[in-house]
mmCIF file with all atom_site columns, C-alpha atoms in Angstrom:
data_model
loop_
_atom_site.group_PDB
_atom_site.id
_atom_site.type_symbol
_atom_site.label_atom_id
_atom_site.label_alt_id
_atom_site.label_comp_id
_atom_site.label_asym_id
_atom_site.label_entity_id
_atom_site.label_seq_id
_atom_site.pdbx_PDB_ins_code
_atom_site.Cartn_x
_atom_site.Cartn_y
_atom_site.Cartn_z
_atom_site.occupancy
_atom_site.B_iso_or_equiv
_atom_site.pdbx_formal_charge
_atom_site.auth_seq_id
_atom_site.auth_comp_id
_atom_site.auth_asym_id
_atom_site.auth_atom_id
_atom_site.pdbx_PDB_model_num
ATOM 1   C CA . UNK A 1 1   ? -33.621 23.972  -8.698  1.00 51.00 ? 1   UNK A CA 1
ATOM 2   C CA . UNK A 1 2   ? -35.523 24.470  -5.466  1.00 54.00 ? 2   UNK A CA 1
ATOM 3   C CA . UNK A 1 3   ? -35.253 22.775  -2.101  1.00 56.00 ? 3   UNK A CA 1
ATOM 4   C CA . UNK A 1 4   ? -35.751 18.998  -1.853  1.00 49.00 ? 4   UNK A CA 1
ATOM 5   C CA . UNK A 1 5   ? -38.927 17.673  -0.171  1.00 54.00 ? 5   UNK A CA 1
ATOM 6   C CA . UNK A 1 6   ? -38.733 17.639  3.618   1.00 56.00 ? 6   UNK A CA 1
ATOM 7   C CA . UNK A 1 7   ? -38.905 13.844  3.670   1.00 56.00 ? 7   UNK A CA 1
ATOM 8   C CA . UNK A 1 8   ? -35.481 13.718  2.025   1.00 51.00 ? 8   UNK A CA 1
ATOM 9   C CA . UNK A 1 9   ? -32.545 13.360  4.354   1.00 55.00 ? 9   UNK A CA 1
ATOM 10  C CA . UNK A 1 10  ? -29.013 14.407  3.452   1.00 52.00 ? 10  UNK A CA 1
ATOM 11  C CA . UNK A 1 11  ? -26.708 11.473  2.791   1.00 47.00 ? 11  UNK A CA 1
ATOM 12  C CA . UNK A 1 12  ? -24.578 10.660  5.816   1.00 49.00 ? 12  UNK A CA 1
ATOM 13  C CA . UNK A 1 13  ? -20.946 9.585   5.658   1.00 48.00 ? 13  UNK A CA 1
ATOM 14  C CA . UNK A 1 14  ? -18.850 7.965   8.387   1.00 59.00 ? 14  UNK A CA 1
ATOM 15  C CA . UNK A 1 15  ? -16.566 10.426  10.145  1.00 63.00 ? 15  UNK A CA 1
ATOM 16  C CA . UNK A 1 16  ? -13.069 10.607  8.730   1.00 76.00 ? 16  UNK A CA 1
ATOM 17  C CA . UNK A 1 17  ? -10.153 9.362   10.766  1.00 80.00 ? 17  UNK A CA 1
ATOM 18  C CA . UNK A 1 18  ? -7.637  12.181  11.172  1.00 86.00 ? 18  UNK A CA 1
ATOM 19  C CA . UNK A 1 19  ? -4.266  11.425  9.608   1.00 88.00 ? 19  UNK A CA 1
ATOM 20  C CA . UNK A 1 20  ? -1.122  12.645  11.345  1.00 92.00 ? 20  UNK A CA 1
ATOM 21  C CA . UNK A 1 21  ? 0.802   15.198  9.304   1.00 93.00 ? 21  UNK A CA 1
ATOM 22  C CA . UNK A 1 22  ? 4.479   15.950  9.821   1.00 93.00 ? 22  UNK A CA 1
ATOM 23  C CA . UNK A 1 23  ? 6.761   18.641  8.443   1.00 93.00 ? 23  UNK A CA 1
ATOM 24  C CA . UNK A 1 24  ? 10.277  17.897  7.210   1.00 91.00 ? 24  UNK A CA 1
ATOM 25  C CA . UNK A 1 25  ? 12.728  20.530  6.031   1.00 89.00 ? 25  UNK A CA 1
ATOM 26  C CA . UNK A 1 26  ? 15.553  19.921  3.607   1.00 86.00 ? 26  UNK A CA 1
ATOM 27  C CA . UNK A 1 27  ? 17.884  21.582  1.130   1.00 84.00 ? 27  UNK A CA 1
ATOM 28  C CA . UNK A 1 28  ? 17.604  21.451  -2.616  1.00 84.00 ? 28  UNK A CA 1
ATOM 29  C CA . UNK A 1 29  ? 20.584  20.096  -4.508  1.00 79.00 ? 29  UNK A CA 1
ATOM 30  C CA . UNK A 1 30  ? 22.137  22.374  -7.126  1.00 74.00 ? 30  UNK A CA 1
ATOM 31  C CA . UNK A 1 31  ? 21.422  19.921  -9.939  1.00 72.00 ? 31  UNK A CA 1
ATOM 32  C CA . UNK A 1 32  ? 17.946  19.010  -8.728  1.00 76.00 ? 32  UNK A CA 1
ATOM 33  C CA . UNK A 1 33  ? 16.599  16.706  -6.073  1.00 83.00 ? 33  UNK A CA 1
ATOM 34  C CA . UNK A 1 34  ? 17.170  16.904  -2.348  1.00 84.00 ? 34  UNK A CA 1
ATOM 35  C CA . UNK A 1 35  ? 20.398  16.804  -0.359  1.00 83.00 ? 35  UNK A CA 1
ATOM 36  C CA . UNK A 1 36  ? 20.932  13.728  1.815   1.00 83.00 ? 36  UNK A CA 1
ATOM 37  C CA . UNK A 1 37  ? 23.837  12.290  3.823   1.00 74.00 ? 37  UNK A CA 1
ATOM 38  C CA . UNK A 1 38  ? 25.385  15.641  4.730   1.00 62.00 ? 38  UNK A CA 1
ATOM 39  C CA . UNK A 1 39  ? 25.288  16.944  1.209   1.00 58.00 ? 39  UNK A CA 1
ATOM 40  C CA . UNK A 1 40  ? 27.198  14.088  -0.391  1.00 65.00 ? 40  UNK A CA 1
ATOM 41  C CA . UNK A 1 41  ? 24.375  13.082  -2.715  1.00 74.00 ? 41  UNK A CA 1
ATOM 42  C CA . UNK A 1 42  ? 20.969  14.118  -3.984  1.00 73.00 ? 42  UNK A CA 1
ATOM 43  C CA . UNK A 1 43  ? 17.712  12.199  -3.991  1.00 85.00 ? 43  UNK A CA 1
ATOM 44  C CA . UNK A 1 44  ? 14.078  12.408  -4.964  1.00 88.00 ? 44  UNK A CA 1
ATOM 45  C CA . UNK A 1 45  ? 11.756  13.814  -2.345  1.00 90.00 ? 45  UNK A CA 1
ATOM 46  C CA . UNK A 1 46  ? 10.793  10.231  -1.425  1.00 92.00 ? 46  UNK A CA 1
ATOM 47  C CA . UNK A 1 47  ? 14.462  9.273   -1.080  1.00 91.00 ? 47  UNK A CA 1
ATOM 48  C CA . UNK A 1 48  ? 15.026  12.271  1.183   1.00 91.00 ? 48  UNK A CA 1
ATOM 49  C CA . UNK A 1 49  ? 12.140  11.215  3.431   1.00 94.00 ? 49  UNK A CA 1
ATOM 50  C CA . UNK A 1 50  ? 13.409  7.620   3.567   1.00 94.00 ? 50  UNK A CA 1
ATOM 51  C CA . UNK A 1 51  ? 16.739  8.956   4.798   1.00 91.00 ? 51  UNK A CA 1
ATOM 52  C CA . UNK A 1 52  ? 15.081  11.144  7.429   1.00 92.00 ? 52  UNK A CA 1
ATOM 53  C CA . UNK A 1 53  ? 12.948  8.296   8.776   1.00 94.00 ? 53  UNK A CA 1
ATOM 54  C CA . UNK A 1 54  ? 15.931  5.959   8.897   1.00 93.00 ? 54  UNK A CA 1
ATOM 55  C CA . UNK A 1 55  ? 17.287  8.324   11.541  1.00 92.00 ? 55  UNK A CA 1
ATOM 56  C CA . UNK A 1 56  ? 14.088  7.730   13.524  1.00 93.00 ? 56  UNK A CA 1
ATOM 57  C CA . UNK A 1 57  ? 14.632  3.961   13.580  1.00 95.00 ? 57  UNK A CA 1
ATOM 58  C CA . UNK A 1 58  ? 12.746  3.033   10.407  1.00 95.00 ? 58  UNK A CA 1
ATOM 59  C CA . UNK A 1 59  ? 15.872  1.553   8.893   1.00 93.00 ? 59  UNK A CA 1
ATOM 60  C CA . UNK A 1 60  ? 13.994  -0.521  6.338   1.00 94.00 ? 60  UNK A CA 1
ATOM 61  C CA . UNK A 1 61  ? 11.863  1.303   3.829   1.00 94.00 ? 61  UNK A CA 1
ATOM 62  C CA . UNK A 1 62  ? 10.778  1.258   0.246   1.00 94.00 ? 62  UNK A CA 1
ATOM 63  C CA . UNK A 1 63  ? 9.058   3.489   -2.292  1.00 93.00 ? 63  UNK A CA 1
ATOM 64  C CA . UNK A 1 64  ? 6.178   1.215   -3.299  1.00 92.00 ? 64  UNK A CA 1
ATOM 65  C CA . UNK A 1 65  ? 2.945   3.183   -3.818  1.00 92.00 ? 65  UNK A CA 1
ATOM 66  C CA . UNK A 1 66  ? 0.381   0.660   -5.094  1.00 91.00 ? 66  UNK A CA 1
ATOM 67  C CA . UNK A 1 67  ? 2.944   -1.992  -6.044  1.00 92.00 ? 67  UNK A CA 1
ATOM 68  C CA . UNK A 1 68  ? 3.145   -3.431  -2.531  1.00 95.00 ? 68  UNK A CA 1
ATOM 69  C CA . UNK A 1 69  ? -0.584  -4.119  -2.406  1.00 95.00 ? 69  UNK A CA 1
ATOM 70  C CA . UNK A 1 70  ? -0.817  -5.543  -5.935  1.00 92.00 ? 70  UNK A CA 1
ATOM 71  C CA . UNK A 1 71  ? 2.070   -7.887  -5.143  1.00 93.00 ? 71  UNK A CA 1
ATOM 72  C CA . UNK A 1 72  ? 0.511   -9.052  -1.868  1.00 95.00 ? 72  UNK A CA 1
ATOM 73  C CA . UNK A 1 73  ? -2.930  -9.382  -3.454  1.00 92.00 ? 73  UNK A CA 1
ATOM 74  C CA . UNK A 1 74  ? -1.504  -11.628 -6.172  1.00 90.00 ? 74  UNK A CA 1
ATOM 75  C CA . UNK A 1 75  ? 0.427   -13.831 -3.751  1.00 93.00 ? 75  UNK A CA 1
ATOM 76  C CA . UNK A 1 76  ? -2.136  -14.149 -0.974  1.00 94.00 ? 76  UNK A CA 1
ATOM 77  C CA . UNK A 1 77  ? -4.985  -14.787 -3.434  1.00 89.00 ? 77  UNK A CA 1
ATOM 78  C CA . UNK A 1 78  ? -2.989  -16.891 -5.872  1.00 87.00 ? 78  UNK A CA 1
ATOM 79  C CA . UNK A 1 79  ? -5.176  -19.974 -5.533  1.00 84.00 ? 79  UNK A CA 1
ATOM 80  C CA . UNK A 1 80  ? -8.367  -17.998 -6.225  1.00 80.00 ? 80  UNK A CA 1
ATOM 81  C CA . UNK A 1 81  ? -6.847  -16.078 -9.136  1.00 80.00 ? 81  UNK A CA 1
ATOM 82  C CA . UNK A 1 82  ? -4.941  -18.819 -10.907 1.00 77.00 ? 82  UNK A CA 1
ATOM 83  C CA . UNK A 1 83  ? -6.130  -22.116 -9.498  1.00 68.00 ? 83  UNK A CA 1
ATOM 84  C CA . UNK A 1 84  ? -9.871  -21.628 -9.146  1.00 54.00 ? 84  UNK A CA 1
ATOM 85  C CA . UNK A 1 85  ? -12.190 -23.632 -11.361 1.00 50.00 ? 85  UNK A CA 1
ATOM 86  C CA . UNK A 1 86  ? -13.493 -21.419 -14.128 1.00 46.00 ? 86  UNK A CA 1
ATOM 87  C CA . UNK A 1 87  ? -10.650 -18.869 -14.028 1.00 46.00 ? 87  UNK A CA 1
ATOM 88  C CA . UNK A 1 88  ? -9.917  -17.917 -17.636 1.00 47.00 ? 88  UNK A CA 1
ATOM 89  C CA . UNK A 1 89  ? -6.332  -17.114 -18.627 1.00 48.00 ? 89  UNK A CA 1
ATOM 90  C CA . UNK A 1 90  ? -4.355  -16.491 -21.751 1.00 45.00 ? 90  UNK A CA 1
ATOM 91  C CA . UNK A 1 91  ? -0.630  -16.122 -22.268 1.00 44.00 ? 91  UNK A CA 1
ATOM 92  C CA . UNK A 1 92  ? -0.997  -12.323 -22.326 1.00 42.00 ? 92  UNK A CA 1
ATOM 93  C CA . UNK A 1 93  ? -3.490  -11.785 -19.498 1.00 51.00 ? 93  UNK A CA 1
ATOM 94  C CA . UNK A 1 94  ? -2.279  -10.301 -16.205 1.00 59.00 ? 94  UNK A CA 1
ATOM 95  C CA . UNK A 1 95  ? -5.267  -11.473 -14.165 1.00 62.00 ? 95  UNK A CA 1
ATOM 96  C CA . UNK A 1 96  ? -8.091  -13.860 -15.120 1.00 55.00 ? 96  UNK A CA 1
ATOM 97  C CA . UNK A 1 97  ? -10.064 -12.530 -18.058 1.00 50.00 ? 97  UNK A CA 1
ATOM 98  C CA . UNK A 1 98  ? -13.225 -13.164 -16.039 1.00 54.00 ? 98  UNK A CA 1
ATOM 99  C CA . UNK A 1 99  ? -11.878 -11.349 -12.979 1.00 62.00 ? 99  UNK A CA 1
ATOM 100 C CA . UNK A 1 100 ? -15.312 -9.869  -12.276 1.00 62.00 ? 100 UNK A CA 1
ATOM 101 C CA . UNK A 1 101 ? -16.928 -13.296 -12.237 1.00 66.00 ? 101 UNK A CA 1
ATOM 102 C CA . UNK A 1 102 ? -14.499 -14.424 -9.546  1.00 72.00 ? 102 UNK A CA 1
ATOM 103 C CA . UNK A 1 103 ? -15.417 -11.496 -7.278  1.00 73.00 ? 103 UNK A CA 1
ATOM 104 C CA . UNK A 1 104 ? -17.895 -13.435 -5.066  1.00 78.00 ? 104 UNK A CA 1
ATOM 105 C CA . UNK A 1 105 ? -15.359 -16.129 -4.229  1.00 80.00 ? 105 UNK A CA 1
ATOM 106 C CA . UNK A 1 106 ? -12.641 -13.524 -3.700  1.00 84.00 ? 106 UNK A CA 1
ATOM 107 C CA . UNK A 1 107 ? -14.866 -11.536 -1.345  1.00 86.00 ? 107 UNK A CA 1
ATOM 108 C CA . UNK A 1 108 ? -15.557 -14.684 0.665   1.00 88.00 ? 108 UNK A CA 1
ATOM 109 C CA . UNK A 1 109 ? -11.837 -15.389 0.934   1.00 89.00 ? 109 UNK A CA 1
ATOM 110 C CA . UNK A 1 110 ? -11.207 -11.797 2.051   1.00 92.00 ? 110 UNK A CA 1
ATOM 111 C CA . UNK A 1 111 ? -13.811 -12.161 4.801   1.00 93.00 ? 111 UNK A CA 1
ATOM 112 C CA . UNK A 1 112 ? -11.782 -15.112 6.065   1.00 94.00 ? 112 UNK A CA 1
ATOM 113 C CA . UNK A 1 113 ? -8.492  -13.252 5.581   1.00 94.00 ? 113 UNK A CA 1
ATOM 114 C CA . UNK A 1 114 ? -9.696  -10.429 7.837   1.00 96.00 ? 114 UNK A CA 1
ATOM 115 C CA . UNK A 1 115 ? -9.560  -12.928 10.719  1.00 95.00 ? 115 UNK A CA 1
ATOM 116 C CA . UNK A 1 116 ? -6.056  -14.207 9.990   1.00 95.00 ? 116 UNK A CA 1
ATOM 117 C CA . UNK A 1 117 ? -3.485  -13.884 12.739  1.00 94.00 ? 117 UNK A CA 1
ATOM 118 C CA . UNK A 1 118 ? -0.021  -12.506 12.027  1.00 93.00 ? 118 UNK A CA 1
ATOM 119 C CA . UNK A 1 119 ? 1.315   -16.052 12.061  1.00 95.00 ? 119 UNK A CA 1
ATOM 120 C CA . UNK A 1 120 ? -1.256  -17.140 9.491   1.00 96.00 ? 120 UNK A CA 1
ATOM 121 C CA . UNK A 1 121 ? -0.387  -14.249 7.168   1.00 96.00 ? 121 UNK A CA 1
ATOM 122 C CA . UNK A 1 122 ? 3.308   -15.082 7.433   1.00 96.00 ? 122 UNK A CA 1
ATOM 123 C CA . UNK A 1 123 ? 2.754   -18.800 6.859   1.00 96.00 ? 123 UNK A CA 1
ATOM 124 C CA . UNK A 1 124 ? 0.580   -18.329 3.776   1.00 95.00 ? 124 UNK A CA 1
ATOM 125 C CA . UNK A 1 125 ? 2.827   -15.708 2.199   1.00 96.00 ? 125 UNK A CA 1
ATOM 126 C CA . UNK A 1 126 ? 5.962   -17.813 2.657   1.00 96.00 ? 126 UNK A CA 1
ATOM 127 C CA . UNK A 1 127 ? 4.234   -20.914 1.287   1.00 95.00 ? 127 UNK A CA 1
ATOM 128 C CA . UNK A 1 128 ? 3.108   -19.234 -1.927  1.00 93.00 ? 128 UNK A CA 1
ATOM 129 C CA . UNK A 1 129 ? 6.473   -17.529 -2.382  1.00 95.00 ? 129 UNK A CA 1
ATOM 130 C CA . UNK A 1 130 ? 8.370   -20.775 -2.050  1.00 94.00 ? 130 UNK A CA 1
ATOM 131 C CA . UNK A 1 131 ? 5.996   -22.725 -4.297  1.00 91.00 ? 131 UNK A CA 1
ATOM 132 C CA . UNK A 1 132 ? 5.543   -20.134 -7.070  1.00 89.00 ? 132 UNK A CA 1
ATOM 133 C CA . UNK A 1 133 ? 8.792   -18.169 -7.113  1.00 91.00 ? 133 UNK A CA 1
ATOM 134 C CA . UNK A 1 134 ? 9.950   -17.583 -10.657 1.00 88.00 ? 134 UNK A CA 1
ATOM 135 C CA . UNK A 1 135 ? 6.539   -17.727 -12.324 1.00 84.00 ? 135 UNK A CA 1
ATOM 136 C CA . UNK A 1 136 ? 5.831   -14.784 -14.590 1.00 82.00 ? 136 UNK A CA 1
ATOM 137 C CA . UNK A 1 137 ? 3.341   -12.640 -12.695 1.00 82.00 ? 137 UNK A CA 1
ATOM 138 C CA . UNK A 1 138 ? 2.969   -9.005  -13.704 1.00 78.00 ? 138 UNK A CA 1
ATOM 139 C CA . UNK A 1 139 ? 2.578   -7.638  -10.202 1.00 86.00 ? 139 UNK A CA 1
ATOM 140 C CA . UNK A 1 140 ? 5.255   -9.781  -8.543  1.00 89.00 ? 140 UNK A CA 1
ATOM 141 C CA . UNK A 1 141 ? 8.849   -8.790  -9.300  1.00 90.00 ? 141 UNK A CA 1
ATOM 142 C CA . UNK A 1 142 ? 10.670  -11.680 -7.654  1.00 92.00 ? 142 UNK A CA 1
ATOM 143 C CA . UNK A 1 143 ? 14.090  -10.084 -8.093  1.00 92.00 ? 143 UNK A CA 1
ATOM 144 C CA . UNK A 1 144 ? 13.030  -6.747  -6.652  1.00 92.00 ? 144 UNK A CA 1
ATOM 145 C CA . UNK A 1 145 ? 11.020  -7.848  -3.615  1.00 93.00 ? 145 UNK A CA 1
ATOM 146 C CA . UNK A 1 146 ? 12.636  -9.318  -0.534  1.00 92.00 ? 146 UNK A CA 1
ATOM 147 C CA . UNK A 1 147 ? 10.569  -12.037 1.117   1.00 95.00 ? 147 UNK A CA 1
ATOM 148 C CA . UNK A 1 148 ? 11.749  -11.032 4.586   1.00 94.00 ? 148 UNK A CA 1
ATOM 149 C CA . UNK A 1 149 ? 10.615  -7.437  4.127   1.00 94.00 ? 149 UNK A CA 1
ATOM 150 C CA . UNK A 1 150 ? 7.299   -8.443  2.526   1.00 95.00 ? 150 UNK A CA 1
ATOM 151 C CA . UNK A 1 151 ? 6.632   -10.873 5.359   1.00 95.00 ? 151 UNK A CA 1
ATOM 152 C CA . UNK A 1 152 ? 7.435   -8.299  8.048   1.00 95.00 ? 152 UNK A CA 1
ATOM 153 C CA . UNK A 1 153 ? 5.090   -5.757  6.506   1.00 96.00 ? 153 UNK A CA 1
ATOM 154 C CA . UNK A 1 154 ? 2.218   -8.144  5.747   1.00 96.00 ? 154 UNK A CA 1
ATOM 155 C CA . UNK A 1 155 ? 2.303   -9.962  9.083   1.00 95.00 ? 155 UNK A CA 1
ATOM 156 C CA . UNK A 1 156 ? 2.538   -6.744  11.118  1.00 95.00 ? 156 UNK A CA 1
ATOM 157 C CA . UNK A 1 157 ? -0.401  -5.028  9.431   1.00 95.00 ? 157 UNK A CA 1
ATOM 158 C CA . UNK A 1 158 ? -2.362  -8.285  9.688   1.00 95.00 ? 158 UNK A CA 1
ATOM 159 C CA . UNK A 1 159 ? -5.344  -9.787  7.935   1.00 96.00 ? 159 UNK A CA 1
ATOM 160 C CA . UNK A 1 160 ? -7.753  -6.974  8.728   1.00 96.00 ? 160 UNK A CA 1
ATOM 161 C CA . UNK A 1 161 ? -5.718  -4.309  6.908   1.00 96.00 ? 161 UNK A CA 1
ATOM 162 C CA . UNK A 1 162 ? -4.892  -6.620  4.006   1.00 97.00 ? 162 UNK A CA 1
ATOM 163 C CA . UNK A 1 163 ? -8.532  -7.577  3.504   1.00 96.00 ? 163 UNK A CA 1
ATOM 164 C CA . UNK A 1 164 ? -9.663  -3.925  3.628   1.00 95.00 ? 164 UNK A CA 1
ATOM 165 C CA . UNK A 1 165 ? -7.158  -2.869  0.972   1.00 94.00 ? 165 UNK A CA 1
ATOM 166 C CA . UNK A 1 166 ? -7.950  -5.862  -1.232  1.00 92.00 ? 166 UNK A CA 1
ATOM 167 C CA . UNK A 1 167 ? -11.675 -5.087  -1.049  1.00 90.00 ? 167 UNK A CA 1
ATOM 168 C CA . UNK A 1 168 ? -10.862 -1.651  -2.426  1.00 90.00 ? 168 UNK A CA 1
ATOM 169 C CA . UNK A 1 169 ? -9.018  -3.343  -5.286  1.00 87.00 ? 169 UNK A CA 1
ATOM 170 C CA . UNK A 1 170 ? -12.083 -5.448  -6.044  1.00 84.00 ? 170 UNK A CA 1
ATOM 171 C CA . UNK A 1 171 ? -14.274 -2.333  -6.061  1.00 82.00 ? 171 UNK A CA 1
ATOM 172 C CA . UNK A 1 172 ? -11.913 -0.776  -8.610  1.00 79.00 ? 172 UNK A CA 1
ATOM 173 C CA . UNK A 1 173 ? -12.805 -3.591  -10.991 1.00 71.00 ? 173 UNK A CA 1
ATOM 174 C CA . UNK A 1 174 ? -9.362  -3.856  -12.574 1.00 68.00 ? 174 UNK A CA 1
ATOM 175 C CA . UNK A 1 175 ? -5.843  -3.754  -11.087 1.00 69.00 ? 175 UNK A CA 1
ATOM 176 C CA . UNK A 1 176 ? -4.817  -0.810  -13.275 1.00 68.00 ? 176 UNK A CA 1
ATOM 177 C CA . UNK A 1 177 ? -7.769  1.217   -11.934 1.00 71.00 ? 177 UNK A CA 1
ATOM 178 C CA . UNK A 1 178 ? -6.622  0.684   -8.352  1.00 78.00 ? 178 UNK A CA 1
ATOM 179 C CA . UNK A 1 179 ? -4.470  3.333   -6.708  1.00 83.00 ? 179 UNK A CA 1
ATOM 180 C CA . UNK A 1 180 ? -3.879  6.166   -4.314  1.00 88.00 ? 180 UNK A CA 1
ATOM 181 C CA . UNK A 1 181 ? -1.920  4.323   -1.641  1.00 93.00 ? 181 UNK A CA 1
ATOM 182 C CA . UNK A 1 182 ? 0.980   5.966   0.220   1.00 94.00 ? 182 UNK A CA 1
ATOM 183 C CA . UNK A 1 183 ? 4.351   6.348   -1.443  1.00 93.00 ? 183 UNK A CA 1
ATOM 184 C CA . UNK A 1 184 ? 6.449   4.677   1.227   1.00 96.00 ? 184 UNK A CA 1
ATOM 185 C CA . UNK A 1 185 ? 6.251   1.660   3.497   1.00 97.00 ? 185 UNK A CA 1
ATOM 186 C CA . UNK A 1 186 ? 8.625   1.783   6.473   1.00 96.00 ? 186 UNK A CA 1
ATOM 187 C CA . UNK A 1 187 ? 9.648   -0.822  9.026   1.00 96.00 ? 187 UNK A CA 1
ATOM 188 C CA . UNK A 1 188 ? 11.296  -0.223  12.400  1.00 95.00 ? 188 UNK A CA 1
ATOM 189 C CA . UNK A 1 189 ? 12.897  -3.565  13.383  1.00 92.00 ? 189 UNK A CA 1
ATOM 190 C CA . UNK A 1 190 ? 13.576  -2.518  16.974  1.00 93.00 ? 190 UNK A CA 1
ATOM 191 C CA . UNK A 1 191 ? 10.089  -1.244  17.768  1.00 92.00 ? 191 UNK A CA 1
ATOM 192 C CA . UNK A 1 192 ? 8.597   -3.744  15.282  1.00 91.00 ? 192 UNK A CA 1
ATOM 193 C CA . UNK A 1 193 ? 6.422   -1.052  13.731  1.00 94.00 ? 193 UNK A CA 1
ATOM 194 C CA . UNK A 1 194 ? 5.177   -0.672  10.170  1.00 96.00 ? 194 UNK A CA 1
ATOM 195 C CA . UNK A 1 195 ? 4.227   2.787   8.921   1.00 97.00 ? 195 UNK A CA 1
ATOM 196 C CA . UNK A 1 196 ? 2.824   4.016   5.624   1.00 97.00 ? 196 UNK A CA 1
ATOM 197 C CA . UNK A 1 197 ? 3.860   7.461   4.508   1.00 97.00 ? 197 UNK A CA 1
ATOM 198 C CA . UNK A 1 198 ? 2.434   9.708   1.820   1.00 96.00 ? 198 UNK A CA 1
ATOM 199 C CA . UNK A 1 199 ? 5.058   12.247  0.740   1.00 95.00 ? 199 UNK A CA 1
ATOM 200 C CA . UNK A 1 200 ? 4.154   15.717  -0.437  1.00 93.00 ? 200 UNK A CA 1
ATOM 201 C CA . UNK A 1 201 ? 6.702   18.156  -1.804  1.00 88.00 ? 201 UNK A CA 1
ATOM 202 C CA . UNK A 1 202 ? 6.329   21.934  -1.858  1.00 87.00 ? 202 UNK A CA 1
ATOM 203 C CA . UNK A 1 203 ? 2.932   22.993  -3.208  1.00 86.00 ? 203 UNK A CA 1
ATOM 204 C CA . UNK A 1 204 ? 1.610   19.417  -3.435  1.00 88.00 ? 204 UNK A CA 1
ATOM 205 C CA . UNK A 1 205 ? -1.586  18.209  -1.742  1.00 90.00 ? 205 UNK A CA 1
ATOM 206 C CA . UNK A 1 206 ? -3.569  15.000  -1.326  1.00 89.00 ? 206 UNK A CA 1
ATOM 207 C CA . UNK A 1 207 ? -5.831  13.924  -4.179  1.00 89.00 ? 207 UNK A CA 1
ATOM 208 C CA . UNK A 1 208 ? -9.310  12.528  -3.570  1.00 89.00 ? 208 UNK A CA 1
ATOM 209 C CA . UNK A 1 209 ? -8.067  9.030   -4.415  1.00 89.00 ? 209 UNK A CA 1
ATOM 210 C CA . UNK A 1 210 ? -5.201  9.337   -1.942  1.00 92.00 ? 210 UNK A CA 1
ATOM 211 C CA . UNK A 1 211 ? -7.545  10.548  0.786   1.00 92.00 ? 211 UNK A CA 1
ATOM 212 C CA . UNK A 1 212 ? -9.794  7.534   0.189   1.00 91.00 ? 212 UNK A CA 1
ATOM 213 C CA . UNK A 1 213 ? -6.867  5.094   0.304   1.00 92.00 ? 213 UNK A CA 1
ATOM 214 C CA . UNK A 1 214 ? -5.551  6.636   3.513   1.00 94.00 ? 214 UNK A CA 1
ATOM 215 C CA . UNK A 1 215 ? -8.993  6.276   5.117   1.00 93.00 ? 215 UNK A CA 1
ATOM 216 C CA . UNK A 1 216 ? -9.092  2.583   4.213   1.00 93.00 ? 216 UNK A CA 1
ATOM 217 C CA . UNK A 1 217 ? -5.742  2.103   5.941   1.00 95.00 ? 217 UNK A CA 1
ATOM 218 C CA . UNK A 1 218 ? -6.583  4.183   9.001   1.00 94.00 ? 218 UNK A CA 1
ATOM 219 C CA . UNK A 1 219 ? -10.002 2.692   9.650   1.00 93.00 ? 219 UNK A CA 1
ATOM 220 C CA . UNK A 1 220 ? -8.606  -0.838  9.416   1.00 93.00 ? 220 UNK A CA 1
ATOM 221 C CA . UNK A 1 221 ? -5.913  -0.041  11.977  1.00 93.00 ? 221 UNK A CA 1
ATOM 222 C CA . UNK A 1 222 ? -2.779  0.820   9.990   1.00 94.00 ? 222 UNK A CA 1
ATOM 223 C CA . UNK A 1 223 ? -0.259  3.489   11.007  1.00 96.00 ? 223 UNK A CA 1
ATOM 224 C CA . UNK A 1 224 ? -0.288  6.272   8.391   1.00 96.00 ? 224 UNK A CA 1
ATOM 225 C CA . UNK A 1 225 ? 1.342   9.689   8.165   1.00 95.00 ? 225 UNK A CA 1
ATOM 226 C CA . UNK A 1 226 ? 1.533   12.441  5.557   1.00 96.00 ? 226 UNK A CA 1
ATOM 227 C CA . UNK A 1 227 ? 4.999   14.017  5.354   1.00 95.00 ? 227 UNK A CA 1
ATOM 228 C CA . UNK A 1 228 ? 5.178   17.544  3.940   1.00 94.00 ? 228 UNK A CA 1
ATOM 229 C CA . UNK A 1 229 ? 8.653   18.482  2.719   1.00 91.00 ? 229 UNK A CA 1
ATOM 230 C CA . UNK A 1 230 ? 9.590   22.132  2.586   1.00 90.00 ? 230 UNK A CA 1
ATOM 231 C CA . UNK A 1 231 ? 12.786  23.729  1.400   1.00 86.00 ? 231 UNK A CA 1
ATOM 232 C CA . UNK A 1 232 ? 15.207  25.256  3.893   1.00 84.00 ? 232 UNK A CA 1
ATOM 233 C CA . UNK A 1 233 ? 16.675  28.380  2.335   1.00 73.00 ? 233 UNK A CA 1
ATOM 234 C CA . UNK A 1 234 ? 20.445  28.743  2.413   1.00 62.00 ? 234 UNK A CA 1
ATOM 235 C CA . UNK A 1 235 ? 21.598  31.776  4.306   1.00 53.00 ? 235 UNK A CA 1
#
């Protein structure tokens, strides 16, 4: 116990970027879920929010959480992960067995990626997709992802955001220890805007991991919101 010596200084942290929070109200469906499309169907809370944001012009959206970033990390770093000299693979390994040993070269490539233009991001993503499509990669579901949507999202957020998120993945040490990123990624084709949205239902709040992930996105320049969904009581 006791007070620390006067020479000690409290640890300082960079100020947090405030995240915009919005409130959405909806009705619960009788059999669970949330009512969408004038009561004709029910959805998860994320599906309800996707429907609400489609009305705001974000007509393209997907519930991705960390999957978007793991997919993009795999594709945009494919050469370092699977083609680099010394990368050790087996038939059952998701990433190189010596993933940690490749960290210095990956960090150097991320420093370069942070300077990529939107055109460079688009070019590299399309090249890898076209050359490697069909290969069995755990974090790339070729049938599920649409190249057009992936390209729109990746090129609009740009190299700086991508590199910042990927650095967080490297700090995690393993892909399955990486997480906390927003539930939804939305794209407005008319305004050409990409937005990341963390969805919170009644009584839910942000975890420490989610707060950290949101800060990585905000400080690198991404558009992020937290949507709180509350129930509208029937009268």
